């Protein structure tokens, strides 16, 4: 057998369309060819970006939890001091807005993490085999839970808690001023609707990205003078 002979890597039928768009090749790939090197480099990049997305995920979560700690303490102070109870619903509204954003951020982070995991699933077969797809377990009880899904559930629970805080604080000040009551109710409806609208709009912006106007680019002209 000729040791210098390059191995021919066949692309599976279900992957042909993917690789046609990905590297412009849907036929067999020759070992060490430019297309083969593209796949190897792409797999390394996909792993790196996935790790980067996970790191960003927890940094974002830390940022939100730090804010929730501060605003919860402030809400507790206002709620328990009679002179400032009328401000407690405002803090609850702010908390609910941030909680909604936190939920969408978690969902978005989960999406981008899975996006790179799907890419790894597609191309690892042609480099390392099915290493990333492999996992061991003793039975169904020992299968790993999804950390990100638990965090998404927690973010939804935080939303419910902040709306409960709003209702409780409104109940406490209900007899003080009807104008203030109506103002707070309008404010929470408006803030919730606006937050949901803009968060959903970011999803539409991503999915409709191909329909956007083209981007312009140019290279600067080098202006080097030999000394």
mmCIF file of C-alpha atoms in Angstrom:
data_model
loop_
_atom_site.group_PDB
_atom_site.id
_atom_site.type_symbol
_atom_site.label_atom_id
_atom_site.label_comp_id
_atom_site.label_asym_id
_atom_site.label_seq_id
_atom_site.Cartn_x
_atom_site.Cartn_y
_atom_site.Cartn_z
ATOM 1 C CA UNK A 1 0.000 0.000 0.000
ATOM 2 C CA UNK A 2 1.314 3.425 -0.941
ATOM 3 C CA UNK A 3 1.822 5.428 2.270
ATOM 4 C CA UNK A 4 1.766 8.669 0.310
ATOM 5 C CA UNK A 5 -1.633 7.961 -1.143
ATOM 6 C CA UNK A 6 -4.222 10.400 0.172
ATOM 7 C CA UNK A 7 -7.360 9.037 1.763
ATOM 8 C CA UNK A 8 -10.640 9.956 0.122
ATOM 9 C CA UNK A 9 -13.279 11.094 2.613
ATOM 10 C CA UNK A 10 -16.820 10.534 1.399
ATOM 11 C CA UNK A 11 -19.465 13.031 2.447
ATOM 12 C CA UNK A 12 -22.638 11.453 3.742
ATOM 13 C CA UNK A 13 -25.748 12.143 1.630
ATOM 14 C CA UNK A 14 -27.465 14.022 4.473
ATOM 15 C CA UNK A 15 -24.454 16.367 4.749
ATOM 16 C CA UNK A 16 -23.986 17.244 1.078
ATOM 17 C CA UNK A 17 -26.176 20.357 1.127
ATOM 18 C CA UNK A 18 -24.515 21.542 4.333
ATOM 19 C CA UNK A 19 -20.982 21.236 2.958
ATOM 20 C CA UNK A 20 -21.996 22.735 -0.380
ATOM 21 C CA UNK A 21 -22.920 25.921 1.487
ATOM 22 C CA UNK A 22 -20.198 25.575 4.124
ATOM 23 C CA UNK A 23 -17.062 25.079 2.009
ATOM 24 C CA UNK A 24 -18.438 24.936 -1.523
ATOM 25 C CA UNK A 25 -17.864 21.200 -1.837
ATOM 26 C CA UNK A 26 -20.392 18.381 -1.804
ATOM 27 C CA UNK A 27 -18.247 15.630 -3.302
ATOM 28 C CA UNK A 28 -15.478 13.466 -1.837
ATOM 29 C CA UNK A 29 -12.785 15.318 0.120
ATOM 30 C CA UNK A 30 -9.135 14.421 -0.334
ATOM 31 C CA UNK A 31 -7.081 14.092 2.833
ATOM 32 C CA UNK A 32 -4.881 17.162 3.489
ATOM 33 C CA UNK A 33 -6.599 19.086 0.705
ATOM 34 C CA UNK A 34 -7.633 22.696 1.247
ATOM 35 C CA UNK A 35 -11.230 21.572 1.871
ATOM 36 C CA UNK A 36 -10.076 19.011 4.428
ATOM 37 C CA UNK A 37 -7.981 21.635 6.221
ATOM 38 C CA UNK A 38 -10.958 23.990 6.236
ATOM 39 C CA UNK A 39 -13.019 21.355 8.044
ATOM 40 C CA UNK A 40 -10.284 20.703 10.631
ATOM 41 C CA UNK A 41 -9.825 24.415 11.310
ATOM 42 C CA UNK A 42 -13.590 24.955 11.415
ATOM 43 C CA UNK A 43 -13.957 22.214 14.039
ATOM 44 C CA UNK A 44 -11.278 23.818 16.216
ATOM 45 C CA UNK A 45 -12.912 27.231 15.833
ATOM 46 C CA UNK A 46 -16.364 25.827 16.615
ATOM 47 C CA UNK A 47 -15.071 24.286 19.860
ATOM 48 C CA UNK A 48 -13.357 27.550 20.822
ATOM 49 C CA UNK A 49 -16.427 29.683 20.094
ATOM 50 C CA UNK A 50 -18.676 27.241 21.969
ATOM 51 C CA UNK A 51 -16.440 27.542 25.042
ATOM 52 C CA UNK A 52 -16.469 31.313 24.584
ATOM 53 C CA UNK A 53 -20.290 31.348 24.457
ATOM 54 C CA UNK A 54 -20.485 29.273 27.651
ATOM 55 C CA UNK A 55 -18.091 31.671 29.365
ATOM 56 C CA UNK A 56 -20.195 34.651 28.236
ATOM 57 C CA UNK A 57 -23.340 32.866 29.387
ATOM 58 C CA UNK A 58 -22.152 32.697 32.978
ATOM 59 C CA UNK A 59 -20.715 36.210 32.909
ATOM 60 C CA UNK A 60 -24.103 37.555 31.831
ATOM 61 C CA UNK A 61 -25.853 35.504 34.519
ATOM 62 C CA UNK A 62 -23.459 36.855 37.157
ATOM 63 C CA UNK A 63 -24.201 40.411 36.020
ATOM 64 C CA UNK A 64 -27.956 39.930 36.310
ATOM 65 C CA UNK A 65 -27.781 38.154 39.668
ATOM 66 C CA UNK A 66 -25.641 40.978 41.043
ATOM 67 C CA UNK A 67 -28.308 43.463 39.934
ATOM 68 C CA UNK A 68 -31.116 41.323 41.378
ATOM 69 C CA UNK A 69 -29.292 41.232 44.718
ATOM 70 C CA UNK A 70 -29.133 45.029 44.832
ATOM 71 C CA UNK A 71 -32.683 45.682 43.683
ATOM 72 C CA UNK A 72 -34.114 43.000 45.985
ATOM 73 C CA UNK A 73 -32.425 44.628 48.969
ATOM 74 C CA UNK A 74 -33.738 48.040 47.875
ATOM 75 C CA UNK A 75 -37.250 46.659 47.393
ATOM 76 C CA UNK A 76 -37.169 45.041 50.828
ATOM 77 C CA UNK A 77 -36.128 48.325 52.406
ATOM 78 C CA UNK A 78 -38.879 50.324 50.681
ATOM 79 C CA UNK A 79 -41.515 47.686 51.357
ATOM 80 C CA UNK A 80 -40.806 47.555 55.095
ATOM 81 C CA UNK A 81 -40.590 51.316 55.723
ATOM 82 C CA UNK A 82 -43.941 53.070 55.730
ATOM 83 C CA UNK A 83 -42.531 56.370 54.499
ATOM 84 C CA UNK A 84 -41.284 54.762 51.276
ATOM 85 C CA UNK A 85 -43.790 51.999 50.546
ATOM 86 C CA UNK A 86 -45.269 54.011 47.671
ATOM 87 C CA UNK A 87 -41.957 53.540 45.810
ATOM 88 C CA UNK A 88 -41.880 49.747 46.202
ATOM 89 C CA UNK A 89 -44.041 49.054 43.103
ATOM 90 C CA UNK A 90 -41.622 51.097 40.991
ATOM 91 C CA UNK A 91 -38.746 48.862 42.121
ATOM 92 C CA UNK A 92 -40.874 45.793 41.369
ATOM 93 C CA UNK A 93 -41.497 47.087 37.833
ATOM 94 C CA UNK A 94 -37.769 47.623 37.286
ATOM 95 C CA UNK A 95 -37.091 44.143 38.650
ATOM 96 C CA UNK A 96 -39.692 42.587 36.342
ATOM 97 C CA UNK A 97 -38.198 44.313 33.288
ATOM 98 C CA UNK A 98 -34.716 43.064 34.122
ATOM 99 C CA UNK A 99 -36.123 39.600 34.844
ATOM 100 C CA UNK A 100 -37.756 39.488 31.403
ATOM 101 C CA UNK A 101 -34.490 40.584 29.793
ATOM 102 C CA UNK A 102 -32.612 37.981 31.847
ATOM 103 C CA UNK A 103 -34.921 35.260 30.539
ATOM 104 C CA UNK A 104 -34.401 36.326 26.923
ATOM 105 C CA UNK A 105 -30.636 36.600 27.439
ATOM 106 C CA UNK A 106 -30.587 33.037 28.788
ATOM 107 C CA UNK A 107 -32.626 31.778 25.843
ATOM 108 C CA UNK A 108 -30.343 33.625 23.414
ATOM 109 C CA UNK A 109 -27.201 32.294 25.088
ATOM 110 C CA UNK A 110 -28.639 28.783 24.983
ATOM 111 C CA UNK A 111 -29.382 29.204 21.268
ATOM 112 C CA UNK A 112 -25.863 30.336 20.334
ATOM 113 C CA UNK A 113 -24.274 27.600 22.426
ATOM 114 C CA UNK A 114 -26.440 24.976 20.701
ATOM 115 C CA UNK A 115 -25.760 26.591 17.330
ATOM 116 C CA UNK A 116 -22.048 25.819 17.647
ATOM 117 C CA UNK A 117 -22.804 22.391 19.093
ATOM 118 C CA UNK A 118 -24.865 21.577 15.993
ATOM 119 C CA UNK A 119 -21.978 22.700 13.792
ATOM 120 C CA UNK A 120 -19.607 20.475 15.769
ATOM 121 C CA UNK A 121 -22.053 17.586 15.383
ATOM 122 C CA UNK A 122 -22.018 18.067 11.631
ATOM 123 C CA UNK A 123 -18.291 18.335 10.956
ATOM 124 C CA UNK A 124 -16.660 16.281 13.738
ATOM 125 C CA UNK A 125 -17.615 13.050 11.957
ATOM 126 C CA UNK A 126 -15.062 13.868 9.251
ATOM 127 C CA UNK A 127 -12.240 14.720 11.684
ATOM 128 C CA UNK A 128 -12.563 12.999 15.068
ATOM 129 C CA UNK A 129 -15.532 10.715 14.512
ATOM 130 C CA UNK A 130 -18.527 10.977 16.839
ATOM 131 C CA UNK A 131 -16.519 11.956 19.932
ATOM 132 C CA UNK A 132 -18.733 14.894 20.906
ATOM 133 C CA UNK A 133 -21.933 12.848 20.593
ATOM 134 C CA UNK A 134 -20.697 10.112 22.944
ATOM 135 C CA UNK A 135 -21.695 10.002 26.611
ATOM 136 C CA UNK A 136 -22.016 7.246 29.206
ATOM 137 C CA UNK A 137 -24.714 6.661 31.808
ATOM 138 C CA UNK A 138 -25.806 3.831 34.083
ATOM 139 C CA UNK A 139 -29.540 4.346 33.619
ATOM 140 C CA UNK A 140 -32.018 7.069 32.761
ATOM 141 C CA UNK A 141 -31.752 8.555 36.266
ATOM 142 C CA UNK A 142 -28.038 9.229 35.824
ATOM 143 C CA UNK A 143 -28.377 11.139 32.555
ATOM 144 C CA UNK A 144 -27.020 14.648 32.847
ATOM 145 C CA UNK A 145 -29.511 17.471 33.485
ATOM 146 C CA UNK A 146 -29.370 20.557 31.300
ATOM 147 C CA UNK A 147 -27.739 23.346 33.303
ATOM 148 C CA UNK A 148 -28.864 26.047 30.876
ATOM 149 C CA UNK A 149 -32.481 24.815 30.864
ATOM 150 C CA UNK A 150 -32.479 24.911 34.657
ATOM 151 C CA UNK A 151 -31.204 28.480 34.478
ATOM 152 C CA UNK A 152 -33.965 29.402 32.018
ATOM 153 C CA UNK A 153 -36.529 27.902 34.412
ATOM 154 C CA UNK A 154 -34.970 29.917 37.241
ATOM 155 C CA UNK A 155 -35.212 33.122 35.187
ATOM 156 C CA UNK A 156 -38.923 32.465 34.580
ATOM 157 C CA UNK A 157 -39.383 31.904 38.300
ATOM 158 C CA UNK A 158 -37.694 35.257 38.986
ATOM 159 C CA UNK A 159 -40.166 36.914 36.596
ATOM 160 C CA UNK A 160 -43.076 35.419 38.552
ATOM 161 C CA UNK A 161 -41.549 36.532 41.857
ATOM 162 C CA UNK A 162 -41.173 40.141 40.696
ATOM 163 C CA UNK A 163 -44.758 40.291 39.474
ATOM 164 C CA UNK A 164 -45.841 38.847 42.825
ATOM 165 C CA UNK A 165 -43.797 41.573 44.537
ATOM 166 C CA UNK A 166 -45.584 44.166 42.411
ATOM 167 C CA UNK A 167 -49.014 42.823 43.362
ATOM 168 C CA UNK A 168 -48.070 42.648 47.040
ATOM 169 C CA UNK A 169 -46.661 46.178 47.088
ATOM 170 C CA UNK A 170 -49.712 47.511 45.240
ATOM 171 C CA UNK A 171 -51.963 45.864 47.807
ATOM 172 C CA UNK A 172 -50.043 47.649 50.557
ATOM 173 C CA UNK A 173 -50.489 51.141 49.061
ATOM 174 C CA UNK A 174 -53.878 50.647 47.393
ATOM 175 C CA UNK A 175 -55.745 52.994 49.736
ATOM 176 C CA UNK A 176 -53.214 55.827 49.504
ATOM 177 C CA UNK A 177 -53.844 57.306 46.047
ATOM 178 C CA UNK A 178 -55.971 56.059 43.173
ATOM 179 C CA UNK A 179 -53.977 58.194 40.729
ATOM 180 C CA UNK A 180 -50.766 56.501 41.885
ATOM 181 C CA UNK A 181 -52.399 53.075 41.598
ATOM 182 C CA UNK A 182 -53.558 53.684 38.039
ATOM 183 C CA UNK A 183 -50.164 55.132 37.105
ATOM 184 C CA UNK A 184 -48.332 52.049 38.364
ATOM 185 C CA UNK A 185 -50.731 49.677 36.595
ATOM 186 C CA UNK A 186 -50.313 51.551 33.301
ATOM 187 C CA UNK A 187 -46.550 51.630 33.812
ATOM 188 C CA UNK A 188 -46.174 47.886 34.393
ATOM 189 C CA UNK A 189 -48.392 47.068 31.399
ATOM 190 C CA UNK A 190 -46.421 49.457 29.193
ATOM 191 C CA UNK A 191 -43.006 48.319 30.444
ATOM 192 C CA UNK A 192 -43.907 44.634 30.057
ATOM 193 C CA UNK A 193 -45.308 45.119 26.563
ATOM 194 C CA UNK A 194 -42.364 47.258 25.453
ATOM 195 C CA UNK A 195 -39.805 44.804 26.840
ATOM 196 C CA UNK A 196 -41.476 41.814 25.187
ATOM 197 C CA UNK A 197 -41.775 43.714 21.908
ATOM 198 C CA UNK A 198 -38.121 44.703 21.735
ATOM 199 C CA UNK A 199 -36.870 41.315 22.934
ATOM 200 C CA UNK A 200 -39.009 39.547 20.326
ATOM 201 C CA UNK A 201 -37.839 42.063 17.737
ATOM 202 C CA UNK A 202 -34.219 40.999 18.308
ATOM 203 C CA UNK A 203 -35.275 37.449 17.408
ATOM 204 C CA UNK A 204 -36.913 38.700 14.204
ATOM 205 C CA UNK A 205 -33.849 40.800 13.375
ATOM 206 C CA UNK A 206 -31.612 37.728 13.567
ATOM 207 C CA UNK A 207 -33.939 35.461 11.567
ATOM 208 C CA UNK A 208 -34.468 38.106 8.861
ATOM 209 C CA UNK A 209 -30.819 39.103 8.645
ATOM 210 C CA UNK A 210 -30.524 37.913 5.030
ATOM 211 C CA UNK A 211 -33.230 40.394 4.026
ATOM 212 C CA UNK A 212 -31.316 43.385 5.324
ATOM 213 C CA UNK A 213 -29.544 45.799 3.014
ATOM 214 C CA UNK A 214 -26.028 44.755 1.951
ATOM 215 C CA UNK A 215 -23.025 45.910 3.944
ATOM 216 C CA UNK A 216 -20.379 48.058 2.286
ATOM 217 C CA UNK A 217 -16.666 47.588 2.748
ATOM 218 C CA UNK A 218 -13.370 48.907 1.463
ATOM 219 C CA UNK A 219 -9.681 48.482 2.174
ATOM 220 C CA UNK A 220 -7.589 51.451 3.178
ATOM 221 C CA UNK A 221 -4.753 52.397 0.849
ATOM 222 C CA UNK A 222 -1.370 51.738 2.483
ATOM 223 C CA UNK A 223 0.772 54.818 2.793
ATOM 224 C CA UNK A 224 4.179 53.481 3.654
ATOM 225 C CA UNK A 225 7.381 55.307 2.705
ATOM 226 C CA UNK A 226 10.701 53.563 2.654
ATOM 227 C CA UNK A 227 13.204 55.336 4.912
#
